[in-house]
């Protein structure tokens, strides 16, 4: 289980495709701004210098991003 901006995601149902997070069941689409998902950010850091800068921010993103998160609709 992972929590993202108040939404709990069952990570067993989640796959990451590019900058999209998708579940394998019925979904509700939510757009989140200025969100950092560590695995996504790390894939966008191209050099060791960028990775060092990332680590020095203590996990804070180096940029604002918007990702689309599809979460299981509990209702």
PDB file of N, CA and C in Angstrom:
ATOM      1  N   UNK A   1       0.845  -1.181   0.000  1.00  0.00           N
ATOM      2  CA  UNK A   1       0.000   0.000   0.000  1.00  0.00           C
ATOM      3  C   UNK A   1       0.889   1.242   0.000  1.00  0.00           C
ATOM      4  N   UNK A   2       0.475   2.252  -0.715  1.00  0.00           N
ATOM      5  CA  UNK A   2       1.195   3.521  -0.746  1.00  0.00           C
ATOM      6  C   UNK A   2       0.192   4.644  -0.603  1.00  0.00           C
ATOM      7  N   UNK A   3       0.594   5.706   0.083  1.00  0.00           N
ATOM      8  CA  UNK A   3      -0.311   6.843   0.235  1.00  0.00           C
ATOM      9  C   UNK A   3       0.225   8.006  -0.572  1.00  0.00           C
ATOM     10  N   UNK A   4      -0.647   8.632  -1.367  1.00  0.00           N
ATOM     11  CA  UNK A   4      -0.250   9.734  -2.228  1.00  0.00           C
ATOM     12  C   UNK A   4      -1.312  10.807  -2.122  1.00  0.00           C
ATOM     13  N   UNK A   5      -0.968  11.917  -1.466  1.00  0.00           N
ATOM     14  CA  UNK A   5      -1.882  13.054  -1.331  1.00  0.00           C
ATOM     15  C   UNK A   5      -3.244  12.626  -0.793  1.00  0.00           C
ATOM     16  N   UNK A   6      -3.225  11.811   0.249  1.00  0.00           N
ATOM     17  CA  UNK A   6      -4.467  11.405   0.887  1.00  0.00           C
ATOM     18  C   UNK A   6      -5.160  10.208   0.262  1.00  0.00           C
ATOM     19  N   UNK A   7      -4.707   9.764  -0.897  1.00  0.00           N
ATOM     20  CA  UNK A   7      -5.309   8.610  -1.558  1.00  0.00           C
ATOM     21  C   UNK A   7      -4.434   7.395  -1.287  1.00  0.00           C
ATOM     22  N   UNK A   8      -5.032   6.304  -0.882  1.00  0.00           N
ATOM     23  CA  UNK A   8      -4.269   5.085  -0.630  1.00  0.00           C
ATOM     24  C   UNK A   8      -4.315   4.215  -1.877  1.00  0.00           C
ATOM     25  N   UNK A   9      -3.145   3.856  -2.363  1.00  0.00           N
ATOM     26  CA  UNK A   9      -3.038   3.034  -3.561  1.00  0.00           C
ATOM     27  C   UNK A   9      -2.583   1.643  -3.162  1.00  0.00           C
ATOM     28  N   UNK A  10      -3.267   0.640  -3.652  1.00  0.00           N
ATOM     29  CA  UNK A  10      -2.811  -0.736  -3.490  1.00  0.00           C
ATOM     30  C   UNK A  10      -1.760  -0.966  -4.564  1.00  0.00           C
ATOM     31  N   UNK A  11      -0.495  -0.994  -4.160  1.00  0.00           N
ATOM     32  CA  UNK A  11       0.578  -1.056  -5.150  1.00  0.00           C
ATOM     33  C   UNK A  11       0.590  -2.356  -5.936  1.00  0.00           C
ATOM     34  N   UNK A  12      -0.109  -3.371  -5.463  1.00  0.00           N
ATOM     35  CA  UNK A  12      -0.184  -4.605  -6.245  1.00  0.00           C
ATOM     36  C   UNK A  12      -1.046  -4.419  -7.491  1.00  0.00           C
ATOM     37  N   UNK A  13      -1.873  -3.369  -7.499  1.00  0.00           N
ATOM     38  CA  UNK A  13      -2.736  -3.098  -8.646  1.00  0.00           C
ATOM     39  C   UNK A  13      -2.210  -1.961  -9.511  1.00  0.00           C
ATOM     40  N   UNK A  14      -1.030  -1.436  -9.173  1.00  0.00           N
ATOM     41  CA  UNK A  14      -0.523  -0.238  -9.843  1.00  0.00           C
ATOM     42  C   UNK A  14       0.646  -0.588 -10.746  1.00  0.00           C
ATOM     43  N   UNK A  15       0.624  -0.050 -11.949  1.00  0.00           N
ATOM     44  CA  UNK A  15       1.783  -0.123 -12.830  1.00  0.00           C
ATOM     45  C   UNK A  15       2.117   1.292 -13.270  1.00  0.00           C
ATOM     46  N   UNK A  16       3.402   1.565 -13.449  1.00  0.00           N
ATOM     47  CA  UNK A  16       3.841   2.883 -13.885  1.00  0.00           C
ATOM     48  C   UNK A  16       4.226   2.788 -15.350  1.00  0.00           C
ATOM     49  N   UNK A  17       3.586   3.610 -16.166  1.00  0.00           N
ATOM     50  CA  UNK A  17       3.881   3.659 -17.597  1.00  0.00           C
ATOM     51  C   UNK A  17       4.227   5.102 -17.920  1.00  0.00           C
ATOM     52  N   UNK A  18       5.517   5.362 -18.187  1.00  0.00           N
ATOM     53  CA  UNK A  18       5.941   6.736 -18.441  1.00  0.00           C
ATOM     54  C   UNK A  18       5.635   7.595 -17.225  1.00  0.00           C
ATOM     55  N   UNK A  19       4.840   8.659 -17.423  1.00  0.00           N
ATOM     56  CA  UNK A  19       4.476   9.515 -16.297  1.00  0.00           C
ATOM     57  C   UNK A  19       3.063   9.228 -15.819  1.00  0.00           C
ATOM     58  N   UNK A  20       2.545   8.046 -16.130  1.00  0.00           N
ATOM     59  CA  UNK A  20       1.205   7.649 -15.713  1.00  0.00           C
ATOM     60  C   UNK A  20       1.291   6.519 -14.690  1.00  0.00           C
ATOM     61  N   UNK A  21       0.401   6.541 -13.732  1.00  0.00           N
ATOM     62  CA  UNK A  21       0.263   5.429 -12.795  1.00  0.00           C
ATOM     63  C   UNK A  21      -1.105   4.840 -13.055  1.00  0.00           C
ATOM     64  N   UNK A  22      -1.159   3.557 -13.348  1.00  0.00           N
ATOM     65  CA  UNK A  22      -2.434   2.936 -13.691  1.00  0.00           C
ATOM     66  C   UNK A  22      -2.714   1.745 -12.793  1.00  0.00           C
ATOM     67  N   UNK A  23      -3.991   1.578 -12.449  1.00  0.00           N
ATOM     68  CA  UNK A  23      -4.379   0.382 -11.719  1.00  0.00           C
ATOM     69  C   UNK A  23      -4.993  -0.593 -12.702  1.00  0.00           C
ATOM     70  N   UNK A  24      -5.112  -1.825 -12.282  1.00  0.00           N
ATOM     71  CA  UNK A  24      -5.637  -2.863 -13.172  1.00  0.00           C
ATOM     72  C   UNK A  24      -7.123  -3.100 -12.964  1.00  0.00           C
ATOM     73  N   UNK A  25      -7.783  -2.233 -12.183  1.00  0.00           N
ATOM     74  CA  UNK A  25      -9.209  -2.404 -11.910  1.00  0.00           C
ATOM     75  C   UNK A  25      -9.970  -1.137 -12.285  1.00  0.00           C
ATOM     76  N   UNK A  26     -11.254  -1.068 -11.930  1.00  0.00           N
ATOM     77  CA  UNK A  26     -12.027   0.145 -12.180  1.00  0.00           C
ATOM     78  C   UNK A  26     -11.337   1.323 -11.515  1.00  0.00           C
ATOM     79  N   UNK A  27     -11.311   2.473 -12.197  1.00  0.00           N
ATOM     80  CA  UNK A  27     -10.489   3.571 -11.712  1.00  0.00           C
ATOM     81  C   UNK A  27     -11.227   4.897 -11.666  1.00  0.00           C
ATOM     82  N   UNK A  28     -10.684   5.777 -10.866  1.00  0.00           N
ATOM     83  CA  UNK A  28     -11.114   7.156 -10.767  1.00  0.00           C
ATOM     84  C   UNK A  28      -9.885   7.999 -11.069  1.00  0.00           C
ATOM     85  N   UNK A  29      -9.995   8.947 -11.991  1.00  0.00           N
ATOM     86  CA  UNK A  29      -8.843   9.747 -12.394  1.00  0.00           C
ATOM     87  C   UNK A  29      -8.757  11.012 -11.550  1.00  0.00           C
ATOM     88  N   UNK A  30      -7.590  11.258 -11.017  1.00  0.00           N
ATOM     89  CA  UNK A  30      -7.335  12.448 -10.213  1.00  0.00           C
ATOM     90  C   UNK A  30      -6.057  13.096 -10.736  1.00  0.00           C
ATOM     91  N   UNK A  31      -6.097  14.399 -10.949  1.00  0.00           N
ATOM     92  CA  UNK A  31      -4.901  15.117 -11.381  1.00  0.00           C
ATOM     93  C   UNK A  31      -4.273  15.780 -10.156  1.00  0.00           C
ATOM     94  N   UNK A  32      -3.011  15.522  -9.942  1.00  0.00           N
ATOM     95  CA  UNK A  32      -2.302  16.091  -8.810  1.00  0.00           C
ATOM     96  C   UNK A  32      -1.196  16.994  -9.331  1.00  0.00           C
ATOM     97  N   UNK A  33      -1.090  18.193  -8.796  1.00  0.00           N
ATOM     98  CA  UNK A  33      -0.032  19.111  -9.195  1.00  0.00           C
ATOM     99  C   UNK A  33       1.096  19.122  -8.188  1.00  0.00           C
ATOM    100  N   UNK A  34       2.283  19.456  -8.646  1.00  0.00           N
ATOM    101  CA  UNK A  34       3.475  19.580  -7.804  1.00  0.00           C
ATOM    102  C   UNK A  34       3.671  18.351  -6.934  1.00  0.00           C
ATOM    103  N   UNK A  35       3.641  17.201  -7.577  1.00  0.00           N
ATOM    104  CA  UNK A  35       3.752  15.927  -6.874  1.00  0.00           C
ATOM    105  C   UNK A  35       5.081  15.288  -7.236  1.00  0.00           C
ATOM    106  N   UNK A  36       5.692  14.650  -6.265  1.00  0.00           N
ATOM    107  CA  UNK A  36       6.925  13.934  -6.544  1.00  0.00           C
ATOM    108  C   UNK A  36       6.705  12.466  -6.226  1.00  0.00           C
ATOM    109  N   UNK A  37       6.866  11.630  -7.224  1.00  0.00           N
ATOM    110  CA  UNK A  37       6.893  10.194  -7.018  1.00  0.00           C
ATOM    111  C   UNK A  37       8.338   9.781  -7.255  1.00  0.00           C
ATOM    112  N   UNK A  38       8.980   9.283  -6.226  1.00  0.00           N
ATOM    113  CA  UNK A  38      10.429   9.090  -6.260  1.00  0.00           C
ATOM    114  C   UNK A  38      10.880   8.276  -7.461  1.00  0.00           C
ATOM    115  N   UNK A  39      10.189   7.198  -7.765  1.00  0.00           N
ATOM    116  CA  UNK A  39      10.624   6.350  -8.874  1.00  0.00           C
ATOM    117  C   UNK A  39      10.546   7.097 -10.199  1.00  0.00           C
ATOM    118  N   UNK A  40       9.541   7.958 -10.362  1.00  0.00           N
ATOM    119  CA  UNK A  40       9.425   8.704 -11.611  1.00  0.00           C
ATOM    120  C   UNK A  40      10.524   9.747 -11.720  1.00  0.00           C
ATOM    121  N   UNK A  41      10.779  10.472 -10.617  1.00  0.00           N
ATOM    122  CA  UNK A  41      11.797  11.512 -10.656  1.00  0.00           C
ATOM    123  C   UNK A  41      13.177  10.924 -10.933  1.00  0.00           C
ATOM    124  N   UNK A  42      13.488   9.810 -10.305  1.00  0.00           N
ATOM    125  CA  UNK A  42      14.807   9.218 -10.489  1.00  0.00           C
ATOM    126  C   UNK A  42      15.042   8.818 -11.942  1.00  0.00           C
ATOM    127  N   UNK A  43      13.993   8.399 -12.634  1.00  0.00           N
ATOM    128  CA  UNK A  43      14.192   8.008 -14.022  1.00  0.00           C
ATOM    129  C   UNK A  43      14.461   9.205 -14.916  1.00  0.00           C
ATOM    130  N   UNK A  44      14.170  10.406 -14.429  1.00  0.00           N
ATOM    131  CA  UNK A  44      14.366  11.605 -15.236  1.00  0.00           C
ATOM    132  C   UNK A  44      15.696  12.296 -14.938  1.00  0.00           C
ATOM    133  N   UNK A  45      16.449  11.809 -13.985  1.00  0.00           N
ATOM    134  CA  UNK A  45      17.734  12.403 -13.664  1.00  0.00           C
ATOM    135  C   UNK A  45      18.802  11.690 -14.481  1.00  0.00           C
ATOM    136  N   UNK A  46      19.404  12.434 -15.408  1.00  0.00           N
ATOM    137  CA  UNK A  46      20.257  11.820 -16.422  1.00  0.00           C
ATOM    138  C   UNK A  46      21.717  11.652 -16.019  1.00  0.00           C
ATOM    139  N   UNK A  47      22.193  12.443 -15.085  1.00  0.00           N
ATOM    140  CA  UNK A  47      23.618  12.386 -14.781  1.00  0.00           C
ATOM    141  C   UNK A  47      23.855  12.187 -13.289  1.00  0.00           C
ATOM    142  N   UNK A  48      25.083  11.818 -12.956  1.00  0.00           N
ATOM    143  CA  UNK A  48      25.454  11.664 -11.547  1.00  0.00           C
ATOM    144  C   UNK A  48      25.309  12.983 -10.797  1.00  0.00           C
ATOM    145  N   UNK A  49      25.647  14.089 -11.482  1.00  0.00           N
ATOM    146  CA  UNK A  49      25.532  15.401 -10.846  1.00  0.00           C
ATOM    147  C   UNK A  49      24.071  15.706 -10.498  1.00  0.00           C
ATOM    148  N   UNK A  50      23.157  15.392 -11.415  1.00  0.00           N
ATOM    149  CA  UNK A  50      21.739  15.603 -11.138  1.00  0.00           C
ATOM    150  C   UNK A  50      21.273  14.712  -9.992  1.00  0.00           C
ATOM    151  N   UNK A  51      21.748  13.473  -9.954  1.00  0.00           N
ATOM    152  CA  UNK A  51      21.370  12.565  -8.876  1.00  0.00           C
ATOM    153  C   UNK A  51      21.893  13.072  -7.533  1.00  0.00           C
ATOM    154  N   UNK A  52      23.133  13.587  -7.507  1.00  0.00           N
ATOM    155  CA  UNK A  52      23.676  14.157  -6.272  1.00  0.00           C
ATOM    156  C   UNK A  52      22.843  15.345  -5.809  1.00  0.00           C
ATOM    157  N   UNK A  53      22.446  16.201  -6.744  1.00  0.00           N
ATOM    158  CA  UNK A  53      21.598  17.346  -6.407  1.00  0.00           C
ATOM    159  C   UNK A  53      20.269  16.875  -5.850  1.00  0.00           C
ATOM    160  N   UNK A  54      19.716  15.842  -6.458  1.00  0.00           N
ATOM    161  CA  UNK A  54      18.448  15.268  -5.988  1.00  0.00           C
ATOM    162  C   UNK A  54      18.576  14.775  -4.544  1.00  0.00           C
ATOM    163  N   UNK A  55      19.651  14.041  -4.267  1.00  0.00           N
ATOM    164  CA  UNK A  55      19.851  13.520  -2.916  1.00  0.00           C
ATOM    165  C   UNK A  55      20.028  14.648  -1.909  1.00  0.00           C
ATOM    166  N   UNK A  56      20.679  15.737  -2.321  1.00  0.00           N
ATOM    167  CA  UNK A  56      20.900  16.867  -1.423  1.00  0.00           C
ATOM    168  C   UNK A  56      19.614  17.608  -1.084  1.00  0.00           C
ATOM    169  N   UNK A  57      18.586  17.459  -1.880  1.00  0.00           N
ATOM    170  CA  UNK A  57      17.301  18.098  -1.568  1.00  0.00           C
ATOM    171  C   UNK A  57      16.499  17.259  -0.585  1.00  0.00           C
ATOM    172  N   UNK A  58      17.068  16.148  -0.134  1.00  0.00           N
ATOM    173  CA  UNK A  58      16.434  15.239   0.823  1.00  0.00           C
ATOM    174  C   UNK A  58      15.105  14.729   0.297  1.00  0.00           C
ATOM    175  N   UNK A  59      15.092  14.394  -0.972  1.00  0.00           N
ATOM    176  CA  UNK A  59      13.907  13.787  -1.554  1.00  0.00           C
ATOM    177  C   UNK A  59      12.902  14.766  -2.108  1.00  0.00           C
ATOM    178  N   UNK A  60      13.148  16.073  -1.932  1.00  0.00           N
ATOM    179  CA  UNK A  60      12.222  17.039  -2.521  1.00  0.00           C
ATOM    180  C   UNK A  60      12.471  17.117  -4.021  1.00  0.00           C
ATOM    181  N   UNK A  61      11.439  17.323  -4.821  1.00  0.00           N
ATOM    182  CA  UNK A  61      11.634  17.351  -6.270  1.00  0.00           C
ATOM    183  C   UNK A  61      12.404  18.589  -6.704  1.00  0.00           C
ATOM    184  N   UNK A  62      13.127  18.454  -7.795  1.00  0.00           N
ATOM    185  CA  UNK A  62      13.859  19.581  -8.355  1.00  0.00           C
ATOM    186  C   UNK A  62      12.972  20.426  -9.251  1.00  0.00           C
ATOM    187  N   UNK A  63      11.787  19.975  -9.504  1.00  0.00           N
ATOM    188  CA  UNK A  63      10.864  20.680 -10.390  1.00  0.00           C
ATOM    189  C   UNK A  63       9.448  20.311  -9.989  1.00  0.00           C
ATOM    190  N   UNK A  64       8.502  21.144 -10.355  1.00  0.00           N
ATOM    191  CA  UNK A  64       7.094  20.800 -10.163  1.00  0.00           C
ATOM    192  C   UNK A  64       6.660  19.958 -11.342  1.00  0.00           C
ATOM    193  N   UNK A  65       5.891  18.947 -11.074  1.00  0.00           N
ATOM    194  CA  UNK A  65       5.400  18.108 -12.157  1.00  0.00           C
ATOM    195  C   UNK A  65       3.937  17.803 -11.919  1.00  0.00           C
ATOM    196  N   UNK A  66       3.276  17.381 -12.944  1.00  0.00           N
ATOM    197  CA  UNK A  66       1.895  16.952 -12.813  1.00  0.00           C
ATOM    198  C   UNK A  66       1.802  15.547 -13.353  1.00  0.00           C
ATOM    199  N   UNK A  67       1.236  14.665 -12.572  1.00  0.00           N
ATOM    200  CA  UNK A  67       1.061  13.296 -13.023  1.00  0.00           C
ATOM    201  C   UNK A  67      -0.406  12.941 -12.922  1.00  0.00           C
ATOM    202  N   UNK A  68      -0.815  12.026 -13.721  1.00  0.00           N
ATOM    203  CA  UNK A  68      -2.186  11.525 -13.645  1.00  0.00           C
ATOM    204  C   UNK A  68      -2.152  10.232 -12.851  1.00  0.00           C
ATOM    205  N   UNK A  69      -2.948  10.174 -11.805  1.00  0.00           N
ATOM    206  CA  UNK A  69      -2.999   8.992 -10.958  1.00  0.00           C
ATOM    207  C   UNK A  69      -4.377   8.382 -11.095  1.00  0.00           C
ATOM    208  N   UNK A  70      -4.406   7.111 -11.452  1.00  0.00           N
ATOM    209  CA  UNK A  70      -5.664   6.384 -11.546  1.00  0.00           C
ATOM    210  C   UNK A  70      -5.761   5.488 -10.322  1.00  0.00           C
ATOM    211  N   UNK A  71      -6.765   5.727  -9.501  1.00  0.00           N
ATOM    212  CA  UNK A  71      -6.897   4.961  -8.263  1.00  0.00           C
ATOM    213  C   UNK A  71      -8.202   4.193  -8.267  1.00  0.00           C
ATOM    214  N   UNK A  72      -8.217   3.104  -7.541  1.00  0.00           N
ATOM    215  CA  UNK A  72      -9.411   2.275  -7.452  1.00  0.00           C
ATOM    216  C   UNK A  72     -10.538   3.072  -6.804  1.00  0.00           C
ATOM    217  N   UNK A  73     -11.695   3.088  -7.451  1.00  0.00           N
ATOM    218  CA  UNK A  73     -12.861   3.802  -6.934  1.00  0.00           C
ATOM    219  C   UNK A  73     -13.495   2.957  -5.842  1.00  0.00           C
ATOM    220  N   UNK A  74     -13.462   3.446  -4.601  1.00  0.00           N
ATOM    221  CA  UNK A  74     -13.963   2.696  -3.451  1.00  0.00           C
ATOM    222  C   UNK A  74     -15.481   2.794  -3.303  1.00  0.00           C
ATOM    223  N   UNK A  75     -16.132   3.728  -4.025  1.00  0.00           N
ATOM    224  CA  UNK A  75     -17.581   3.899  -3.844  1.00  0.00           C
ATOM    225  C   UNK A  75     -18.397   2.949  -4.683  1.00  0.00           C
TER     226      UNK A  75
END
